Coordinates of C-alpha atoms in Angstrom, one line a residue:
G1 CA -59.7 -92.9 63.9
C2 CA -62.0 -95.2 62.9
P3 CA -65.4 -96.6 64.5
P4 CA -65.7 -99.6 65.5
E5 CA -67.9 -101.1 62.5
T6 CA -65.0 -100.2 60.0
L7 CA -62.4 -102.1 62.1
E8 CA -64.4 -105.1 62.3
R9 CA -65.0 -105.1 58.5
V10 CA -61.0 -104.5 57.6
R11 CA -60.2 -107.3 60.5
D12 CA -62.7 -110.0 59.0
P13 CA -60.6 -112.2 56.9
A14 CA -63.3 -112.9 54.4
T15 CA -64.4 -109.4 53.8
L16 CA -60.7 -108.4 53.8
G17 CA -59.8 -111.2 51.3
A18 CA -62.5 -110.5 49.2
S19 CA -62.1 -106.5 48.7
L20 CA -58.0 -107.5 47.9
R21 CA -58.6 -110.2 45.7
E22 CA -61.3 -107.9 43.9
A23 CA -58.4 -105.0 43.0
G24 CA -55.9 -107.8 42.2
L25 CA -54.0 -107.7 45.3
A26 CA -52.7 -110.8 47.1
Y27 CA -54.4 -112.8 49.7
P28 CA -53.6 -116.0 51.3
A29 CA -56.5 -118.4 51.4
T30 CA -58.5 -118.0 54.3
F31 CA -61.2 -120.2 56.4
A32 CA -63.6 -120.0 59.0
A33 CA -62.7 -122.8 61.3
S34 CA -65.9 -124.7 60.5
D35 CA -64.9 -124.6 56.5
A36 CA -61.2 -125.5 57.1
P37 CA -61.2 -129.1 57.6
Q38 CA -63.3 -130.1 54.5
R39 CA -62.0 -126.6 52.2
A40 CA -57.8 -127.0 53.1
E41 CA -55.5 -128.7 50.4
R42 CA -53.6 -131.0 52.2
S43 CA -51.0 -130.1 49.8
R44 CA -50.6 -126.7 51.1
R45 CA -48.9 -125.7 54.4
W46 CA -51.4 -123.9 56.8
L47 CA -51.3 -121.3 59.9
R48 CA -54.3 -121.8 62.5
K49 CA -54.6 -117.8 63.8
P50 CA -56.9 -116.5 66.5
V51 CA -59.5 -114.2 65.1
R52 CA -58.5 -111.9 67.7
G53 CA -55.2 -112.1 67.9
G54 CA -51.9 -110.2 67.9
G55 CA -47.9 -110.0 67.6
G56 CA -48.1 -113.4 66.5
R57 CA -49.2 -115.2 69.7
G58 CA -51.3 -118.2 69.5
V59 CA -50.3 -119.0 65.6
R60 CA -49.7 -122.3 65.1
E61 CA -49.1 -124.7 62.3
W62 CA -52.2 -126.5 61.2
R63 CA -51.9 -129.8 59.4
G64 CA -55.5 -130.8 59.6
G65 CA -57.7 -131.8 62.4
A66 CA -60.4 -130.5 64.7
L67 CA -60.4 -126.3 65.3
H68 CA -61.4 -125.2 68.6
G69 CA -62.0 -121.6 70.0
E70 CA -62.3 -118.7 67.6
V71 CA -59.5 -119.3 64.9
V72 CA -59.0 -119.1 61.3
V73 CA -57.2 -121.2 59.1
Q74 CA -54.6 -119.3 56.7
E75 CA -52.2 -120.6 54.1
H76 CA -48.5 -120.0 54.8
I77 CA -46.7 -118.4 52.3
S78 CA -43.0 -118.3 52.2
G79 CA -41.4 -115.1 52.2
L80 CA -39.8 -112.1 54.3
A81 CA -42.4 -111.2 56.9
C82 CA -43.0 -107.3 56.5
S83 CA -45.2 -104.6 57.8
A84 CA -46.3 -101.3 56.2
A85 CA -47.5 -98.3 58.6
A86 CA -49.7 -95.7 57.2
V87 CA -51.8 -92.9 57.9
A88 CA -55.3 -92.2 56.4
D89 CA -58.2 -89.7 55.9
G90 CA -60.6 -92.3 54.7
R91 CA -60.4 -91.9 51.2
S92 CA -56.2 -92.4 50.5
A93 CA -53.4 -93.1 52.7
T94 CA -49.6 -92.4 52.8
V95 CA -46.9 -94.9 53.9
L96 CA -44.9 -93.9 56.7
G97 CA -42.3 -96.9 56.1
V98 CA -42.2 -100.4 55.9
S99 CA -40.1 -102.7 57.7
E100 CA -39.0 -106.4 58.0
Q101 CA -40.4 -108.2 60.9
L102 CA -38.4 -110.3 63.1
I103 CA -40.8 -113.3 63.8
G104 CA -39.5 -116.3 66.6
H105 CA -35.7 -115.1 67.2
R106 CA -35.1 -117.6 70.4
G107 CA -32.3 -114.7 70.9
F108 CA -35.1 -112.3 71.7
G109 CA -36.9 -114.8 73.7
A110 CA -39.5 -115.8 71.0
R111 CA -40.7 -118.9 69.3
G112 CA -43.0 -120.1 66.2
Y113 CA -44.6 -116.8 64.9
A114 CA -44.2 -114.2 67.9
W115 CA -42.8 -111.0 66.7
C116 CA -40.1 -110.0 68.2
G117 CA -38.8 -106.7 66.8
N118 CA -38.8 -104.9 63.0
L119 CA -35.6 -103.8 61.1
V120 CA -35.3 -100.7 59.3
P121 CA -34.7 -100.9 56.0
P122 CA -35.9 -104.5 55.4
R123 CA -33.0 -106.7 54.5
L124 CA -33.6 -107.0 50.6
G125 CA -31.4 -105.2 47.5
D126 CA -32.3 -101.8 46.5
A127 CA -35.0 -103.0 43.6
Q128 CA -36.6 -105.4 45.7
R129 CA -37.1 -102.5 48.6
R130 CA -38.9 -100.4 46.0
A131 CA -40.8 -102.9 44.8
L132 CA -42.2 -103.7 48.2
A133 CA -42.5 -100.0 48.7
A134 CA -44.4 -99.5 45.7
A135 CA -46.7 -102.8 46.5
A136 CA -47.0 -101.4 50.3
R137 CA -48.2 -97.7 48.5
V138 CA -51.1 -99.6 46.6
I139 CA -52.6 -101.7 49.3
C140 CA -52.4 -98.9 51.8
S141 CA -54.3 -96.8 49.2
H142 CA -56.6 -99.5 48.4
L143 CA -57.6 -100.4 52.2
A144 CA -58.0 -96.4 53.1
L145 CA -60.4 -96.3 50.3
A146 CA -62.5 -99.3 50.1
F147 CA -62.9 -99.5 54.1
G148 CA -62.9 -95.7 54.8
L149 CA -59.8 -96.1 57.4
R150 CA -58.8 -92.7 59.0
G151 CA -55.9 -92.5 61.1
L152 CA -52.8 -94.6 61.6
F153 CA -52.8 -98.3 60.8
G154 CA -50.5 -101.4 60.0
V155 CA -50.8 -103.9 57.2
D156 CA -48.7 -106.9 58.1
L157 CA -47.1 -108.6 54.9
V158 CA -45.3 -111.4 53.4
W159 CA -43.0 -110.5 50.4
D160 CA -42.6 -113.6 48.2
G161 CA -40.0 -111.7 46.0
E162 CA -42.6 -110.4 43.5
R163 CA -45.9 -109.7 45.4
A164 CA -46.6 -108.4 48.8
W165 CA -49.2 -110.4 50.1
V166 CA -51.5 -109.1 53.0
V167 CA -51.7 -111.2 56.2
E168 CA -53.7 -108.8 57.9
V169 CA -54.5 -105.5 59.1
N170 CA -54.1 -103.9 62.5

């Protein structure tokens, strides 16, 4: 597995975003709580996310105003919530699978952005599924090499029909 300092780096939104963007990969605008009120454009949709969250717990729409606690503000990307599971050796990664995430389905007892399951394969046409899988392979390979990831890891993505936006790495 990964040492704690590797996990801290890949889970840091600023470090992760800079690495992905430098590689030409998609990562939504993300701001620290102290910067968001001045930098987040009001014409866009934003999410307030706990820095140490998981499963969508604590994720809420943010429309401006004061922010409390350890949170970041991330641009809301419209599309299909997905995840990629991969295994890495510190230099390269193999994607084990790509799934659609079920988010906020009340029938499963979830609301808002709370995760409540996954579907395989994602409900996309064949060409879209292939494009998503190819994007996941590129993203996971980049992350393994850039951060020295080892062992199993997951990447939460939003597929907008053309690109896979990395939302976070688990």
